Amino acid sequence: MKTSHNSKDLEKEIIENAKQLFIEKGFAETSMSDIAARTGINRPVLHYYFRTKDKMFQAVFGSIVLSFVPQVQDIILQKDLPFRERAGKIIDAYYQTFIDNPCLPMFMIREIYRDPGHLLAVIHELQLEQYLHKISESLREEMAAGLLKTVPLVFVFYTFYGLVAMPFLSRDLLPAAIPDTSFEATFALWRPHIIDQLENLLYPQA
Amino acid sequence: MKTSHNSKDLEKEIIENAKQLFIEKGFAETSMSDIAARTGINRPVLHYYFRTKDKMFQAVFGSIVLSFVPQVQDIILQKDLPFRERAGKIIDAYYQTFIDNPCLPMFMIREIYRDPGHLLAVIHELQLEQYLHKISESLREEMAAGLLKTVPLVFVFYTFYGLVAMPFLSRDLLPAAIPDTSFEATFALWRPHIIDQLENLLYPQA
DNA sequence: GTCTATAACCTGATAGAC
DNA sequence: GTCTATCAGGTTATAGAC
């Protein structure tokens, strides 16, 4: 081992760089040249490791989905905590992820829009079905027990993701349209509002 | 005039075709060849009329924004109508537009995300500032009068657009994830929920 | 105004030397 | 494994004939 890398390290380094670029610019507007340049290697090396751009994206997409999804599992099942507190914790978990990587919401929406198959494949191959099932069942149980209002589960996801993602989807528009607003100040007020809205959707005695 | 078109007609026809393609696939993934083929002319003709792809997009974008925005003006100012009814009418106006052209929400978000300057330029050049100002002022007045809760205007837009756009942004995911759901049935329930959420955000005695 | 032809460039992907 | 060289195809844009 003369260099600081062996093949496995290089592969991981490529994936990490590809991940960042795909998240930032999306699949279509990220070129193999971009990824190679960022990693400091030649284009053919990428094809040696992944053969095609699409296979490369698939290898990266799973890792992105994982960074997007898993931190909620424990929270939602803590049924001793009141709904309001669990909602707040989940929102904070997502916002932590999104503030670290503000392009993630747009990336997810864009790529799911382009081809939902990628997401479904990843869900299957990483065995996330049971994870989703657990969350769905948990909600359904609390609805059946009268602890939550009975509404279609899709509405919970629409409301949650719609409200959480919105500030990131419209990123540069807010400062451009209303010059003297800080994201932090807006978020500090927006967070309790999301909780209010979820409570309004799900809480019987609101 | 031998043909059925004069230059102005052809220009309009090009713009109409470009509009549909841009909305459907976005700026980056729509090529000049696509637009030429759809119009039934050669590529250089496009450059004769618009010189560059970017200038062409600017010419089209204004027209798209207009189809997106103007139908709300009259509704929101009908202050004799209760808030709930006005909200419903505005939602219906948007949904009418979006059902006619389901790609519009993604197009707007994608292109504003890519470059908010395009939107700001169009707002200025079509003199939509006064239109936006009128809506903002109307809301501010009703807040000041205690008819609506006082919240940041951004929150109204976040909530409204986030909830209205969400089903269209996640289009193919819902049928793929939950096979036996019809968009119409879901929407019929989703509509009153949006109104509820806006009411929860803005209505004092909710 | 509309065409053909072409310039200049970028893309993903592969072959073959080392 | 990593490189150079190259292919076939796509892109925007322009020059010049008609």
JSON list of C-alpha atoms in Angstrom, two decimals, chain B residues 27 40-41 46 54 76 78-79 87 102 105 155 180 188 199 202:
[
{"chain": "B", "resi": 27, "resn": "PHE", "atom": "CA", "xyz": [-35.67, 23.84, -18.36]},
{"chain": "B", "resi": 40, "resn": "GLY", "atom": "CA", "xyz": [-42.70, 20.99, -36.83]},
{"chain": "B", "resi": 41, "resn": "ILE", "atom": "CA", "xyz": [-39.85, 23.35, -37.73]},
{"chain": "B", "resi": 46, "resn": "LEU", "atom": "CA", "xyz": [-36.03, 28.88, -32.87]},
{"chain": "B", "resi": 54, "resn": "ASP", "atom": "CA", "xyz": [-32.39, 31.11, -22.05]},
{"chain": "B", "resi": 76, "resn": "ILE", "atom": "CA", "xyz": [-59.44, 37.41, -1.65]},
{"chain": "B", "resi": 78, "resn": "GLN", "atom": "CA", "xyz": [-64.44, 39.88, -1.37]},
{"chain": "B", "resi": 79, "resn": "LYS", "atom": "CA", "xyz": [-64.37, 40.69, 2.30]},
{"chain": "B", "resi": 87, "resn": "ALA", "atom": "CA", "xyz": [-60.16, 29.97, 1.17]},
{"chain": "B", "resi": 102, "resn": "PRO", "atom": "CA", "xyz": [-50.39, 18.48, -13.00]},
{"chain": "B", "resi": 105, "resn": "PRO", "atom": "CA", "xyz": [-46.38, 22.75, -9.13]},
{"chain": "B", "resi": 155, "resn": "PHE", "atom": "CA", "xyz": [-46.49, 31.29, 7.03]},
{"chain": "B", "resi": 180, "resn": "ASP", "atom": "CA", "xyz": [-55.85, 1.08, -4.42]},
{"chain": "B", "resi": 188, "resn": "ALA", "atom": "CA", "xyz": [-62.18, 15.24, -2.04]},
{"chain": "B", "resi": 199, "resn": "GLU", "atom": "CA", "xyz": [-58.43, 28.25, 9.50]},
{"chain": "B", "resi": 202, "resn": "LEU", "atom": "CA", "xyz": [-55.51, 32.29, 10.73]}
]
